[in-house]
Amino acid sequence: MNLNPFSSISKIQTDLKEGKYTATELVRFYLDLIRKIDPEIKAFITVTEKEALKTARKIDQKIKNGQKLGKLFGVTMAVKDIYLTKGIESTAGSQVLKGYIPQYSSTVYQHLIDQDAILIGKTNTDAFAFGGSTENSGFFTTKNPWDTSLVPGGSSGGSAAALSAGLCTFALGTDTGGSIRQPSSLCSVTGLKTTYGLNSRYGIAAMASSFDCPGAFAHTTEDLSLLTSIMAGRDSKDATSSHQKVPDYPNLLTNTDIKGLKIGLPQEYFTGSIDPEVKKKVQETATLFEKNGAELIEISLPNTNLGIAVYYILVPCEISSNMARYDGLRFGQSKKGQNDLFSYYLETRGKYMEPELKRRIIIGTYALSAGYYDAYYTKASRVRTLIKEEFQKAFEKIDFLLAPISPTPAWPIGEKANNPLQMYLADVYTVCTNVAGLPSLALPGNSPSREHLPIGFQLIGNYFNEAKLFSLGHQYQQLTDYHLKHPQL
Ligand code: GLN
């Protein structure tokens, strides 16, 4: 069958309409690829073969009968296992939820299914999305398709790896502190962290509720713009979801002129432990925008250096509260045989919670305790406001920020696994956008090979500026072919 696994959404849909292959053949093609490639990459926790074939048959019927098709007909998607998918095991990457079959689906996932997208599988993640490499998964570590001795990034590493390896047409992740952008950068795919509240959080296991941003990975910005236009919007089941009208992003892709745009280069993102190759590539990207008419403006965001501290206080605080619901009674696994409730809680949580879960619950509970609340939680919340204000001041002078995502390319599996602090520090360039709730688009920024690992970069916009981010990203992808490079597998 003549199908390039990296085909874009529109290419697949044209082929299906022209009868080059059926949706069932397409699904079989991806399932075969998964069977061949995934035993090595380990992107998937569950492959939803039966459901995928069933949906494909429905789509084939619709095509045959000339019925109205959804905007994503025939498009395979891989979904981070932190999303609840009705009737399909949803583990959040943790032993805590092993065996948990939800009664309902996440809102954004449902929006995609309603448009005839095909769920092909649920992907690996650091347990409850706490991490940046998938090594904190309660099941196994996913490998980077560009070099299987390296991490794919995380926490949405399973989704990024699945897409990068050509095992689906798009994938879903969540970005609480960088978990869409960082694996995008490490695996060379395109991903968006939305403005906080653009996409509903309903039906996604909560990590840190005032930070969590569900979003997608795709092969191109164009695909991503379509997906976001379908996922986004007010949801009465998530009180923090935005009331803003969702623009028709795909129709606005050429609306923003690079010429005359003011692009800010925040100096704090180009110093410290940044790998020279990463710095060089991101600077080359800036030069490319300049050559196409943008004005580069060096700016300073001095509070950037406080981002890690603020994030790793506030996020564990919210985590410690959100994790309280996993008591062994209502969801997932529990340890039987205790005589009293307290031992039941202790043993269930003690046995099934992965080490990083316990670490964050302890940090968060400590920071929220009566004696330390003001010193940590209140103080960090104040600095959060300062970081937000600092970005707003910057946006008075510039239109977008251009910055690296990860200080280094992908690192060897195991290198940081036993050093949580090292792992946290790798988030230095991503967390501030989450602290502030701003949108940020991750784009492939080099032509990866065995010698040169993938290096992405991010464009950060002001609140609800996704349409312009897509437009910029799309034009960048017309000027470069990095997003068309794929690993040899
Ligand atoms: N690496 C960050 C953390 O461990 C980000 C995680 C995320 O965005 N889900 O908290």
Coordinates of C-alpha atoms and ligand atoms in Angstrom, one line a residue:
M1 CA 0.0 0.0 0.0
N2 CA 1.4 3.4 -1.0
L3 CA 1.1 5.3 2.2
N4 CA 3.8 7.5 3.8
P5 CA 3.3 7.1 7.6
F6 CA 4.3 10.7 8.0
S7 CA 1.5 12.0 5.8
S8 CA -0.3 15.2 6.9
I9 CA -4.0 15.2 7.7
S10 CA -5.1 16.7 4.4
K11 CA -2.9 14.3 2.4
I12 CA -4.5 11.3 4.1
Q13 CA -8.0 12.7 3.6
T14 CA -7.5 13.4 -0.1
D15 CA -6.1 9.8 -0.6
L16 CA -9.1 8.3 1.3
K17 CA -11.6 10.3 -0.8
E18 CA -9.8 9.3 -4.0
G19 CA -10.1 5.7 -2.9
K20 CA -6.3 5.1 -2.9
Y21 CA -6.9 3.1 0.2
T22 CA -9.6 2.6 2.8
A23 CA -9.6 3.7 6.4
T24 CA -9.5 0.1 7.4
E25 CA -6.4 -0.5 5.3
L26 CA -4.9 2.7 6.7
V27 CA -5.5 1.5 10.3
R28 CA -4.0 -2.0 9.5
F29 CA -1.0 -0.2 8.0
Y30 CA -0.4 1.7 11.2
L31 CA -1.1 -1.3 13.4
D32 CA 1.5 -3.3 11.5
L33 CA 4.0 -0.5 11.9
I34 CA 3.3 -0.4 15.7
R35 CA 3.8 -4.2 15.9
K36 CA 7.1 -3.8 14.0
I37 CA 8.6 -0.7 15.6
D38 CA 7.0 -0.3 19.1
P39 CA 8.6 -3.3 20.8
E40 CA 11.8 -1.2 20.5
I41 CA 10.5 2.3 21.1
K42 CA 7.8 1.4 23.7
A43 CA 5.7 4.4 23.1
F44 CA 2.4 2.7 23.8
I45 CA 0.9 1.4 27.0
T46 CA -2.2 0.1 25.2
V47 CA -2.8 -0.4 21.5
T48 CA -6.5 0.0 20.8
E49 CA -6.6 -2.3 17.8
K50 CA -10.3 -3.4 18.1
E51 CA -11.6 0.2 18.6
A52 CA -9.4 1.5 15.8
L53 CA -10.7 -1.0 13.3
K54 CA -14.3 -0.5 14.4
T55 CA -14.0 3.3 13.8
A56 CA -12.3 2.7 10.5
R57 CA -15.1 0.5 9.3
K58 CA -17.6 3.2 10.3
I59 CA -15.6 5.8 8.3
D60 CA -15.4 3.5 5.2
Q61 CA -19.2 3.1 5.4
K62 CA -19.7 6.9 5.5
I63 CA -17.4 7.4 2.6
K64 CA -19.2 4.7 0.6
N65 CA -22.6 6.1 1.4
G66 CA -21.5 9.7 0.7
Q67 CA -22.4 10.7 4.3
K68 CA -21.0 13.8 6.0
L69 CA -17.5 13.2 7.3
G70 CA -16.0 14.7 10.4
K71 CA -13.0 17.1 10.0
L72 CA -10.6 14.4 11.2
F73 CA -11.9 11.4 9.3
G74 CA -9.4 8.7 8.8
V75 CA -6.8 10.3 11.0
T76 CA -5.0 8.1 13.6
M77 CA -4.3 9.6 17.0
A78 CA -2.2 8.4 19.9
V79 CA -3.4 9.7 23.3
K80 CA -1.3 10.2 26.4
D81 CA -2.6 7.7 29.0
I82 CA -3.4 10.6 31.4
Y83 CA -6.5 11.3 29.3
L84 CA -9.6 9.4 30.3
T85 CA -11.0 7.4 27.4
K86 CA -14.3 5.8 28.1
G87 CA -14.2 2.0 28.3
I88 CA -10.5 2.0 27.6
E89 CA -7.9 1.5 30.4
S90 CA -6.4 4.9 31.4
T91 CA -3.4 4.5 33.7
A92 CA -1.9 8.0 33.8
G93 CA 1.4 6.0 33.5
S94 CA 1.1 4.9 37.1
Q95 CA 0.5 1.6 38.9
V96 CA -2.0 3.4 41.0
L97 CA -4.5 3.5 38.1
K98 CA -3.5 0.1 36.5
G99 CA -6.8 -1.6 35.5
Y100 CA -8.8 1.6 35.8
I101 CA -11.5 1.8 33.0
P102 CA -13.1 5.2 33.0
Q103 CA -16.9 5.7 32.7
Y104 CA -16.4 8.9 30.7
S105 CA -14.0 10.6 28.3
S106 CA -12.0 13.8 28.5
T107 CA -13.7 16.7 26.7
V108 CA -11.0 17.5 24.3
Y109 CA -10.5 13.8 23.3
Q110 CA -14.3 13.6 22.8
H111 CA -14.2 16.7 20.5
L112 CA -11.6 14.9 18.3
I113 CA -13.5 11.6 18.3
D114 CA -16.7 13.5 17.3
Q115 CA -14.8 14.6 14.2
D116 CA -14.1 11.0 13.2
A117 CA -10.5 10.8 14.5
I118 CA -9.3 7.2 15.1
L119 CA -7.8 6.3 18.5
I120 CA -4.9 3.9 17.8
G121 CA -3.5 3.7 21.3
K122 CA -2.7 5.2 24.7
T123 CA 0.8 6.3 25.2
N124 CA 3.4 6.2 27.9
T125 CA 4.1 9.0 30.3
D126 CA 5.9 9.8 33.5
A127 CA 3.4 8.7 36.2
F128 CA 0.7 11.4 36.4
A129 CA 3.0 13.5 34.1
F130 CA 5.6 14.2 36.9
G131 CA 8.8 14.2 35.0
G132 CA 10.7 15.0 31.8
S133 CA 11.9 11.7 30.4
T134 CA 9.2 9.0 30.8
E135 CA 11.6 7.3 33.2
N136 CA 9.2 8.0 36.0
S137 CA 6.5 5.8 34.3
G138 CA 5.2 3.0 36.4
F139 CA 5.5 0.7 33.4
F140 CA 8.6 1.2 31.3
T141 CA 10.8 3.9 29.7
T142 CA 10.1 5.1 26.2
K143 CA 13.0 5.4 23.8
N144 CA 13.9 8.3 21.5
P145 CA 13.3 7.2 17.9
W146 CA 16.3 9.1 16.7
D147 CA 18.6 7.2 19.0
T148 CA 17.1 4.5 21.2
S149 CA 19.8 4.9 23.9
L150 CA 18.4 8.3 24.6
V151 CA 15.3 9.6 26.4
P152 CA 12.4 10.9 24.2
G153 CA 11.8 13.7 26.8
G154 CA 8.7 13.8 28.9
S155 CA 6.3 13.6 30.4
S156 CA 4.4 13.2 27.1
G157 CA 7.4 11.2 25.7
G158 CA 5.2 8.3 24.5
S159 CA 3.1 10.6 22.4
A160 CA 6.1 12.5 20.9
A161 CA 8.0 9.2 20.2
A162 CA 4.9 7.6 18.6
L163 CA 4.5 10.6 16.3
S164 CA 8.2 11.0 15.5
A165 CA 8.4 7.3 14.6
G166 CA 5.4 7.6 12.2
L167 CA 3.1 5.4 14.3
C168 CA 0.2 7.9 14.1
T169 CA -0.8 11.1 12.4
F170 CA -1.1 13.2 15.6
A171 CA -0.9 12.7 19.3
L172 CA -2.1 14.3 22.5
G173 CA -0.1 15.4 25.5
T174 CA -0.3 17.7 28.4
D175 CA 2.0 20.6 29.3
T176 CA 2.2 21.6 33.0
G177 CA 5.8 22.7 32.9
G178 CA 7.0 21.8 29.4
S179 CA 5.8 18.3 28.8
I180 CA 4.6 19.0 25.2
R181 CA 7.4 21.4 24.2
Q182 CA 10.3 19.5 25.6
P183 CA 9.6 16.1 24.0
S184 CA 8.7 18.0 20.8
S185 CA 12.2 19.4 20.9
L186 CA 13.9 16.1 21.7
C187 CA 12.0 14.1 19.1
S188 CA 11.7 16.8 16.4
V189 CA 8.0 17.2 16.2
T190 CA 5.7 20.2 16.4
G191 CA 3.7 20.8 19.6
L192 CA 1.7 23.5 21.3
K193 CA 1.3 24.5 24.9
T194 CA -1.9 26.6 24.7
T195 CA -2.8 29.6 26.8
Y196 CA -4.0 28.2 30.1
G197 CA -7.8 27.6 29.8
L198 CA -8.0 27.4 26.0
N199 CA -8.5 23.6 26.2
S200 CA -10.7 22.0 28.8
R201 CA -8.9 19.9 31.5
Y202 CA -12.0 17.9 32.2
G203 CA -11.4 14.1 32.1
I204 CA -7.6 14.4 32.4
A205 CA -5.9 13.1 35.6
A206 CA -5.0 16.4 37.3
M207 CA -1.4 17.2 38.0
A208 CA -1.3 20.8 39.0
S209 CA -4.7 22.4 38.2
S210 CA -3.6 26.0 37.7
F211 CA -0.8 24.9 35.3
D212 CA -2.1 21.9 33.3
C213 CA -2.6 22.6 29.6
P214 CA -3.8 19.7 27.4
G215 CA -2.6 20.0 23.8
A216 CA -1.5 18.2 20.7
F217 CA 1.6 17.2 18.7
A218 CA 1.5 17.1 14.9
H219 CA 3.8 16.8 11.9
T220 CA 3.1 20.3 10.8
T221 CA 1.8 23.6 12.2
E222 CA -1.0 23.4 9.8
D223 CA -2.3 20.1 11.2
L224 CA -1.8 21.5 14.7
S225 CA -3.9 24.5 13.9
L226 CA -6.8 22.3 12.8
L227 CA -6.5 20.1 15.8
T228 CA -6.5 23.1 18.2
S229 CA -9.5 24.6 16.5
I230 CA -11.4 21.4 17.3
M231 CA -10.1 20.8 20.8
A232 CA -10.4 24.3 22.2
G233 CA -13.4 26.1 23.7
R234 CA -15.5 26.7 26.8
D235 CA -16.5 23.5 28.7
S236 CA -19.1 23.8 31.4
K237 CA -17.4 20.9 33.1
D238 CA -14.1 22.9 33.6
A239 CA -14.7 26.2 35.4
T240 CA -11.3 27.5 34.4
S241 CA -11.9 26.9 30.6
S242 CA -12.0 30.1 28.7
H243 CA -15.1 31.8 27.3
Q244 CA -13.2 33.3 24.4
K245 CA -14.5 32.5 20.9
V246 CA -12.2 30.0 19.2
P247 CA -10.8 31.5 16.0
D248 CA -10.7 29.4 12.8
Y249 CA -7.0 28.9 13.1
P250 CA -6.4 27.0 9.8
N251 CA -7.9 29.9 7.9
L252 CA -5.6 32.4 9.6
L253 CA -2.3 30.7 8.7
T254 CA -1.1 33.3 6.3
N255 CA -2.5 36.3 8.1
T256 CA 0.6 37.4 10.1
D257 CA 3.4 39.0 8.3
I258 CA 6.9 38.1 9.5
K259 CA 8.0 41.4 8.1
G260 CA 8.0 44.1 10.8
L261 CA 7.4 41.7 13.7
K262 CA 9.3 42.4 16.8
I263 CA 10.8 39.2 18.1
G264 CA 12.4 39.3 21.6
L265 CA 15.4 37.3 22.5
P266 CA 15.4 37.0 26.3
Q267 CA 19.0 36.9 27.4
E268 CA 18.4 34.7 30.4
Y269 CA 17.4 31.9 28.0
F270 CA 20.8 31.9 26.3
T271 CA 23.1 31.8 29.3
G272 CA 24.1 29.3 32.0
S273 CA 24.1 25.6 31.3
I274 CA 22.9 25.9 27.7
D275 CA 24.6 23.5 25.3
P276 CA 26.6 25.5 22.7
E277 CA 24.9 23.6 19.8
V278 CA 21.4 24.4 21.1
K279 CA 22.4 28.1 21.5
K280 CA 23.8 28.2 18.0
K281 CA 20.7 26.6 16.4
V282 CA 18.3 28.9 18.1
Q283 CA 20.3 31.9 17.2
E284 CA 20.4 30.7 13.6
T285 CA 16.6 30.5 13.7
A286 CA 16.4 34.1 15.0
T287 CA 18.6 35.1 12.0
L288 CA 16.3 33.4 9.6
F289 CA 13.3 35.4 11.0
E290 CA 15.5 38.5 10.7
K291 CA 16.3 37.8 7.1
N292 CA 12.6 37.5 6.4
G293 CA 11.9 41.0 7.8
A294 CA 11.5 40.5 11.6
E295 CA 13.2 42.8 14.0
L296 CA 15.2 41.1 16.7
I297 CA 15.2 42.8 20.1
E298 CA 17.4 41.7 22.9
I299 CA 15.4 41.8 26.1
S300 CA 15.9 40.8 29.7
L301 CA 13.5 38.8 31.9
P302 CA 15.4 38.7 35.2
N303 CA 12.9 36.7 37.1
T304 CA 13.4 33.7 34.7
N305 CA 15.9 32.4 37.2
L306 CA 13.2 32.2 39.9
G307 CA 11.0 30.1 37.6
I308 CA 12.3 26.7 38.7
A309 CA 11.9 27.5 42.4
V310 CA 8.4 28.9 42.0
Y311 CA 7.3 26.0 39.8
Y312 CA 8.7 23.3 42.1
I313 CA 7.0 24.8 45.1
L314 CA 3.6 25.6 43.6
V315 CA 3.2 22.5 41.5
P316 CA 3.9 20.0 44.3
C317 CA 1.5 21.9 46.5
E318 CA -1.3 21.4 43.9
I319 CA -0.1 17.8 43.3
S320 CA -0.3 16.9 47.0
S321 CA -3.9 18.1 47.0
N322 CA -4.9 16.4 43.7
M323 CA -3.2 13.1 44.7
A324 CA -5.4 12.8 47.8
R325 CA -8.2 11.2 45.8
Y326 CA -6.1 8.1 45.0
D327 CA -6.9 6.3 48.2
G328 CA -7.4 2.8 46.8
L329 CA -11.1 2.9 47.3
R330 CA -12.4 4.6 44.2
F331 CA -9.8 4.1 41.5
G332 CA -7.3 1.5 40.3
Q333 CA -5.4 -0.9 42.4
S334 CA -5.6 -1.4 46.1
K335 CA -3.9 -3.5 48.7
K336 CA -6.3 -5.9 50.4
G337 CA -6.0 -7.4 53.8
Q338 CA -5.8 -4.5 56.3
N339 CA -8.1 -4.3 59.3
D340 CA -8.3 -0.5 59.6
L341 CA -8.8 2.3 57.1
F342 CA -5.6 4.1 57.9
S343 CA -3.3 1.0 57.2
Y344 CA -5.3 0.5 54.1
Y345 CA -4.5 4.0 52.8
L346 CA -0.9 3.7 53.9
E347 CA -0.3 0.4 52.3
T348 CA -2.1 1.1 49.1
R349 CA -0.4 4.4 48.5
G350 CA 2.9 3.0 49.8
K351 CA 2.8 0.1 47.4
Y352 CA 1.4 1.6 44.2
M353 CA 2.7 5.2 44.1
E354 CA 5.9 5.6 42.2
P355 CA 8.8 7.3 44.0
E356 CA 8.4 10.7 42.2
L357 CA 4.7 10.8 43.3
K358 CA 5.7 10.3 46.9
R359 CA 8.5 12.9 46.6
R360 CA 6.1 15.5 45.2
I361 CA 3.4 14.8 47.8
I362 CA 5.9 15.2 50.6
I363 CA 7.3 18.5 49.2
G364 CA 3.8 19.8 48.6
T365 CA 2.4 18.8 51.9
Y366 CA 5.4 20.3 53.7
A367 CA 5.1 23.6 51.8
L368 CA 1.4 23.8 52.6
S369 CA 1.7 23.0 56.2
A370 CA 0.6 25.6 58.7
G371 CA 4.1 26.6 59.8
Y372 CA 5.5 27.0 56.3
Y373 CA 2.6 28.0 54.2
D374 CA 3.5 31.7 54.2
A375 CA 7.2 31.1 53.7
Y376 CA 6.7 28.9 50.7
Y377 CA 3.3 28.9 49.1
T378 CA 2.4 32.5 49.6
K379 CA 5.9 33.7 48.7
A380 CA 6.0 31.6 45.5
S381 CA 2.5 32.8 44.6
R382 CA 3.8 36.4 44.8
V383 CA 6.7 35.6 42.6
R384 CA 4.3 34.0 40.2
T385 CA 2.6 37.4 39.9
L386 CA 6.0 39.1 39.3
I387 CA 6.8 36.6 36.5
K388 CA 3.5 37.3 34.9
E389 CA 4.0 41.0 35.1
E390 CA 7.5 40.8 33.7
F391 CA 6.1 39.0 30.6
Q392 CA 3.4 41.6 30.2
K393 CA 6.0 44.4 30.3
A394 CA 8.0 42.6 27.6
F395 CA 5.0 42.3 25.4
E396 CA 4.6 46.1 25.4
K397 CA 7.9 46.2 23.4
I398 CA 7.8 42.9 21.4
D399 CA 5.3 40.7 19.6
F400 CA 6.8 37.3 20.4
L401 CA 9.7 35.7 22.3
L402 CA 12.0 33.3 20.7
A403 CA 13.8 30.9 23.0
P404 CA 15.3 27.4 23.4
I405 CA 13.2 24.7 24.9
S406 CA 15.6 22.3 26.5
P407 CA 19.1 23.4 27.5
T408 CA 20.5 20.2 26.0
P409 CA 19.4 17.7 23.3
A410 CA 18.2 14.3 24.4
W411 CA 20.3 12.7 27.1
P412 CA 21.2 9.0 27.7
I413 CA 18.5 6.9 29.5
G414 CA 19.5 6.6 33.1
E415 CA 21.7 9.7 33.2
K416 CA 19.4 11.9 35.3
A417 CA 16.9 9.2 36.5
N418 CA 18.3 9.1 40.0
N419 CA 19.0 12.7 40.3
P420 CA 15.6 14.5 40.6
L421 CA 17.2 17.9 41.0
Q422 CA 19.1 17.6 37.7
M423 CA 15.9 16.5 36.0
Y424 CA 14.1 19.6 37.5
L425 CA 16.8 22.0 36.3
A426 CA 16.3 20.8 32.7
D427 CA 12.9 22.6 32.8
V428 CA 14.5 26.0 33.2
Y429 CA 13.3 27.4 29.8
T430 CA 9.8 26.0 29.8
V431 CA 8.3 26.5 33.3
C432 CA 8.0 30.3 33.2
T433 CA 5.4 30.2 30.4
N434 CA 3.4 27.8 32.6
V435 CA 3.8 29.9 35.7
A436 CA 2.4 32.8 33.6
G437 CA -0.2 30.7 31.6
L438 CA 1.1 31.9 28.2
P439 CA 1.0 30.0 24.9
S440 CA 4.1 28.6 23.3
L441 CA 4.6 26.8 20.1
A442 CA 7.5 24.3 19.8
L443 CA 9.0 23.8 16.3
P444 CA 11.8 21.5 15.0
G445 CA 14.8 23.7 14.6
N446 CA 17.5 21.6 12.9
S447 CA 18.0 18.7 10.5
P448 CA 18.7 15.8 12.9
S449 CA 21.0 12.9 12.1
R450 CA 22.9 10.3 14.2
E451 CA 25.5 12.9 14.9
H452 CA 23.2 15.9 15.4
L453 CA 20.3 15.2 17.7
P454 CA 17.0 17.1 17.3
I455 CA 16.9 20.6 18.6
G456 CA 13.7 22.5 18.7
F457 CA 12.8 26.1 19.7
Q458 CA 9.8 27.8 21.1
L459 CA 7.9 30.9 20.1
I460 CA 6.1 32.4 23.1
G461 CA 3.1 34.7 22.5
N462 CA 0.8 36.8 24.7
Y463 CA -2.5 35.3 26.0
F464 CA -4.8 33.8 23.3
N465 CA -2.3 34.7 20.6
E466 CA -2.4 31.1 19.2
A467 CA -3.6 32.2 15.8
K468 CA -0.5 34.4 15.3
L469 CA 1.7 31.7 16.7
F470 CA 0.4 29.2 14.1
S471 CA 0.8 31.7 11.4
L472 CA 4.4 32.3 12.3
G473 CA 5.1 28.6 12.7
H474 CA 3.5 27.8 9.4
Q475 CA 5.5 30.4 7.6
Y476 CA 8.7 29.1 9.3
Q477 CA 7.8 25.6 8.1
Q478 CA 7.5 27.0 4.5
L479 CA 11.0 28.4 4.8
T480 CA 12.6 25.2 6.3
D481 CA 12.2 21.5 5.9
Y482 CA 13.2 20.3 9.4
H483 CA 9.7 19.1 10.1
L484 CA 9.9 16.8 7.1
K485 CA 12.9 14.9 8.5
H486 CA 12.2 11.6 10.1
P487 CA 14.3 9.0 11.9
Q488 CA 15.4 5.8 10.1
L489 CA 13.7 2.9 11.8
Ligands
GLN1 N1 9.2 18.2 33.8 C1 8.2 19.0 34.5 C2 7.8 18.3 35.8 O1 8.3 17.3 36.1 C3 7.0 19.2 33.6 C4 6.0 18.1 33.7 C5 4.8 18.4 32.8 O2 4.7 19.4 32.0 N2 3.8 17.5 32.9 O3 7.0 18.8 36.5

